[in-house]
Amino acid sequence: MSPAVPKLRLRDVSKHFIAPRTGARTLAVANVTLDIESGEFVCIVGPSGCGKSTVLNLIAGLDSASSGTLEKDGVAITGPGADRGVMFQDYALMPWQSVADNVGFGLRHGTPGKALSAAQREQRIRHFIELVGLEGSEKKYPHQLSGGMRQRVALARLLANGPDVLLLDEPLGALDAQTRLILQVELLRIWGETAPQAERKTAVFITHDIEEAVFLADRVVVMSSHPGRVREVLPVDLPRPRDEAVRGDLRFGHLVEAIWRLIRDEAYRAIGGSTTAAAPAVPA
Ligand SMILES: Nc1ncnc2c1ncn2[C@@H]1O[C@H](COP(=O)(O)OP(=O)(O)OP(=O)(O)O)[C@@H](O)[C@H]1O
Ligand SMILES: [Mg+2]
């Protein structure tokens, strides 16, 4: 593979939806052009309804673009694949299956486990349960777990299928603030923060939380709405591996401030608030 080929390449991607009854047309995203390198962690932020999930679904192949092209490793994306793992805010675990069975679902029933023996599959399930820190909970059911633990199960299930691209749509959004901070650090470790870039997965992570985006990302893509467009892409020049101390770095504060300035007016409009009233510098 030529190093010049990015892991993901979006060229002039637009997507409109047509309401089935009225025929009304919504241009959800327009002319999105973006390259994401292998091993990069990219966060997408932007006001509600600006098309973040739409872009993610197009990369996942769960939906198709109205115009423009999407490629992975130089090959057109034409549908979903085990090479791109998707994780949403709601854990989407199967309540009637144990932790181990949830994690192993794709391996037992999908293409990722086809080439593996039963023993190899079990070993792989164990490995990812340990990686997300859930050893000892293998036999528990989702209702017996906290929100943070459920999201760890979802992450282990995602990783067990061996994707090289992680597509994460507000995966920590339903968690309490403390659990969220802990899982941000965990996520960076699992993504491969301490490994060389060549061994890291490529991650596209959607969040409403600007601090979360800056903490996690190599680059933050700021989108604007109506229609959804890429407004700006900001590199995050903060050293890795990152820990809590990075939040005190001046550059961290400056980036959070800059991103909030970019989306502030639209974010207020999206919730029906005034766009002219003096807004706080950064959301509390
Ligand atoms: N299946 C659909 N049918 C019709 N319109 C849709 C559909 N999916 C999304 N839209 C519209 O496309 C636009 C972008 O939606 P999308 O869900 O991608 O935004 P988002 O940035 O993820 O929002 P949020 O931050 O609230 O999750 C919105 O106007 C939404 O109403
Ligand atoms: Mg969304």
XYZ file of C-alpha atoms and ligand atoms in Angstrom:
316
model
C 0.000 0.000 0.000
C 1.425 3.352 -0.998
C 1.827 5.654 2.002
C 0.260 8.389 -0.139
C -3.114 6.639 0.059
C -4.958 7.771 3.180
C -6.897 5.269 5.263
C -10.125 7.172 4.539
C -10.710 9.631 1.724
C -13.918 11.608 1.362
C -14.213 13.721 -1.758
C -16.994 16.255 -2.219
C -19.465 14.071 -0.343
C -23.069 15.263 -0.195
C -26.094 13.511 1.201
C -29.719 14.504 1.017
C -32.695 12.777 2.545
C -36.158 12.806 1.034
C -39.139 12.623 3.381
C -41.270 9.682 2.188
C -44.653 11.382 2.599
C -44.036 15.018 1.708
C -41.115 14.523 -0.670
C -39.323 17.331 1.186
C -35.588 17.271 0.603
C -33.058 17.835 3.407
C -29.475 18.445 2.408
C -27.821 16.879 5.438
C -24.190 17.239 4.366
C -22.670 19.127 1.475
C -19.301 18.839 -0.221
C -17.430 17.205 2.615
C -13.829 16.620 1.641
C -11.535 15.026 4.187
C -8.545 12.683 4.291
C -7.853 10.640 7.411
C -4.466 8.972 7.717
C -3.885 5.463 8.965
C -3.518 5.458 12.757
C -5.020 8.910 13.136
C -7.562 9.778 15.823
C -9.983 12.321 14.374
C -12.839 13.855 16.332
C -15.838 15.487 14.698
C -17.686 18.209 16.590
C -20.446 20.560 15.544
C -23.910 21.725 16.507
C -26.768 19.262 16.772
C -28.085 18.285 13.347
C -24.988 19.373 11.404
C -24.533 15.953 9.836
C -21.917 14.270 12.036
C -23.765 10.953 12.251
C -24.597 11.126 8.575
C -20.894 11.352 7.703
C -20.088 8.452 10.045
C -22.864 6.300 8.584
C -21.570 6.963 5.092
C -18.055 5.860 6.088
C -19.583 2.799 7.777
C -21.394 2.032 4.516
C -24.731 1.980 6.353
C -25.966 4.620 3.930
C -24.782 5.812 0.534
C -23.788 9.299 -0.575
C -25.993 11.277 -2.949
C -22.849 12.512 -4.673
C -19.111 12.439 -4.145
C -16.846 9.527 -3.290
C -15.743 7.706 -0.141
C -12.736 5.405 -0.167
C -10.963 3.233 2.340
C -7.361 2.327 1.453
C -8.060 3.664 -2.021
C -11.058 1.372 -2.576
C -14.613 2.717 -2.884
C -16.826 2.098 0.136
C -19.936 0.357 -1.129
C -21.447 -1.095 2.041
C -20.751 -2.130 5.621
C -17.761 -4.338 6.413
C -16.020 -5.931 9.380
C -13.012 -3.717 8.589
C -14.988 -0.748 9.957
C -16.436 -1.216 13.430
C -19.234 1.078 14.540
C -20.178 1.975 18.089
C -23.080 4.159 19.149
C -24.100 5.959 22.315
C -26.586 3.272 23.366
C -24.604 0.177 24.109
C -26.703 -2.033 21.846
C -25.797 -5.103 23.861
C -27.960 -8.190 23.741
C -29.578 -8.303 27.190
C -30.092 -12.066 27.129
C -26.420 -12.792 26.498
C -23.525 -12.732 28.933
C -20.567 -10.360 28.634
C -18.490 -13.086 26.951
C -21.276 -13.939 24.512
C -21.827 -10.289 23.639
C -18.110 -9.775 23.019
C -17.909 -12.970 20.974
C -21.042 -12.427 18.928
C -19.305 -11.230 15.761
C -16.628 -13.883 16.083
C -19.148 -16.701 16.461
C -21.718 -15.582 13.929
C -19.991 -13.223 11.506
C -17.140 -13.302 9.007
C -14.394 -12.143 11.439
C -14.274 -15.492 13.242
C -14.644 -17.777 10.232
C -10.932 -18.497 9.893
C -10.484 -19.160 13.622
C -10.796 -22.411 15.544
C -13.165 -22.477 18.522
C -10.175 -22.285 20.881
C -8.731 -19.294 19.039
C -12.088 -17.558 19.218
C -12.316 -18.116 22.963
C -8.774 -16.849 23.410
C -9.583 -13.734 21.413
C -12.727 -13.064 23.446
C -10.719 -13.431 26.662
C -8.026 -11.104 25.351
C -10.439 -8.268 24.603
C -12.364 -8.712 27.839
C -9.053 -8.299 29.665
C -8.046 -5.346 27.491
C -11.127 -3.389 28.555
C -10.700 -4.447 32.200
C -13.717 -6.722 32.519
C -12.051 -9.946 33.586
C -14.188 -11.552 36.273
C -17.402 -10.226 34.703
C -17.503 -12.629 31.746
C -20.609 -14.437 32.947
C -22.577 -11.362 33.973
C -25.486 -10.030 31.943
C -25.803 -6.410 30.770
C -28.411 -5.527 33.424
C -25.872 -6.436 36.095
C -23.343 -3.895 34.784
C -22.904 -0.154 35.205
C -23.131 2.123 32.161
C -19.357 2.386 31.994
C -18.981 -1.397 32.100
C -21.581 -1.833 29.367
C -19.732 0.568 27.164
C -16.534 -1.401 27.821
C -18.349 -4.537 26.656
C -19.439 -2.724 23.499
C -15.849 -1.625 22.929
C -14.503 -5.150 23.454
C -17.085 -6.520 21.018
C -16.075 -3.910 18.464
C -12.369 -4.714 18.820
C -12.862 -8.492 18.833
C -14.050 -8.277 15.238
C -10.637 -6.881 14.282
C -11.599 -3.675 12.457
C -8.792 -1.328 11.416
C -11.167 1.653 11.466
C -13.187 2.517 14.570
C -16.284 4.644 13.947
C -17.561 5.952 17.250
C -20.753 8.031 17.446
C -20.867 9.691 20.862
C -19.876 6.408 22.525
C -19.345 8.037 25.923
C -22.326 10.370 25.700
C -24.586 8.427 28.045
C -22.039 8.125 30.836
C -21.646 10.195 33.995
C -18.855 12.784 33.935
C -16.331 10.826 36.035
C -16.755 7.546 34.174
C -16.456 9.462 30.954
C -13.083 10.951 31.915
C -11.787 7.521 32.908
C -12.969 5.915 29.687
C -11.368 8.665 27.593
C -7.971 7.661 28.968
C -8.805 3.965 28.539
C -9.898 4.546 24.996
C -6.576 6.158 24.085
C -4.714 3.212 25.572
C -6.897 0.730 23.686
C -6.605 2.698 20.445
C -2.839 2.280 20.742
C -1.589 5.620 22.052
C 1.641 4.140 23.340
C 2.217 2.117 20.167
C 3.897 3.456 17.018
C 1.428 5.125 14.632
C 1.676 2.190 12.199
C 0.166 -0.115 14.836
C -2.656 2.196 15.852
C -6.165 1.857 14.600
C -7.756 4.696 12.709
C -10.477 6.308 14.793
C -13.294 8.672 13.845
C -15.022 9.822 16.997
C -18.082 12.062 17.208
C -18.713 14.064 20.332
C -20.582 17.117 21.569
C -17.962 17.595 24.252
C -15.236 19.920 22.971
C -12.824 19.070 25.799
C -13.280 15.385 25.046
C -12.474 16.051 21.387
C -9.279 17.962 22.199
C -8.201 15.388 24.783
C -8.570 12.488 22.353
C -7.811 13.769 18.896
C -4.883 14.289 16.589
C -7.181 16.588 14.613
C -10.598 18.025 15.354
C -12.998 18.493 12.456
C -15.456 21.306 13.192
C -18.664 21.100 11.194
C -21.272 23.779 10.595
C -24.903 23.134 9.776
C -27.624 23.715 7.182
C -26.167 22.080 5.258
C -23.487 20.214 7.165
C -20.060 21.237 5.981
C -16.517 20.996 7.239
C -15.916 24.432 8.667
C -12.380 23.975 9.910
C -9.908 21.237 10.766
C -7.684 21.960 13.753
C -4.552 19.936 14.534
C -4.149 19.091 18.226
C -0.517 19.658 19.000
C -0.478 18.018 22.421
C 2.020 15.315 23.374
C 1.039 11.658 23.670
C 0.481 9.633 25.725
C -1.975 12.036 27.301
C -3.173 11.989 30.866
C -5.198 14.318 33.057
C -2.298 16.783 33.247
C -2.773 17.665 29.581
C -6.018 19.449 30.461
C -3.955 22.043 32.299
C -1.779 22.729 29.244
C -2.281 26.247 27.851
C -2.639 24.855 24.336
C -5.492 22.659 25.534
C -7.420 25.676 26.803
C -6.718 27.680 23.663
C -7.968 24.917 21.403
C -11.150 24.388 23.425
C -11.790 28.125 23.290
C -11.126 28.311 19.537
C -13.486 25.427 18.771
C -16.223 26.796 21.006
C -15.929 30.161 19.238
C -16.411 28.376 15.903
C -19.608 26.580 16.885
C -21.052 28.840 19.585
C -23.584 30.804 17.531
C -24.866 27.763 15.688
C -25.042 25.710 18.874
C -27.216 28.390 20.451
C -29.425 28.546 17.372
C -29.767 24.744 17.361
C -31.329 24.832 20.834
C -33.444 27.868 20.041
C -31.379 30.292 22.147
C -30.322 33.817 21.356
C -27.276 34.139 19.133
C -26.644 37.753 20.046
C -26.711 37.531 23.830
C -23.310 37.448 25.480
C -22.435 33.780 25.615
C -20.110 32.200 28.140
C -16.622 31.658 26.805
C -16.738 27.894 27.203
C -19.677 25.684 28.172
C -19.600 24.685 31.831
N -32.775 9.159 7.821
C -33.004 10.474 7.738
N -34.070 10.962 7.067
C -34.276 12.282 6.961
N -33.468 13.227 7.478
C -32.375 12.805 8.155
C -32.096 11.414 8.330
N -30.947 11.299 9.057
C -30.557 12.570 9.318
N -31.411 13.461 8.790
C -31.276 14.921 8.846
O -29.965 15.249 8.416
C -29.412 16.264 9.231
C -28.154 15.775 9.877
O -28.471 14.755 10.817
P -27.371 13.987 11.676
O -28.085 12.974 12.480
O -26.289 13.514 10.779
O -26.818 15.175 12.594
P -25.845 15.104 13.847
O -24.801 16.159 13.632
O -25.372 13.720 14.070
O -26.808 15.570 15.027
P -26.741 15.238 16.603
O -25.560 16.018 17.112
O -28.022 15.765 17.139
O -26.579 13.768 16.759
C -30.504 16.681 10.210
O -31.181 17.770 9.671
C -31.387 15.446 10.270
O -32.710 15.809 10.587
Mg -25.613 12.369 15.652
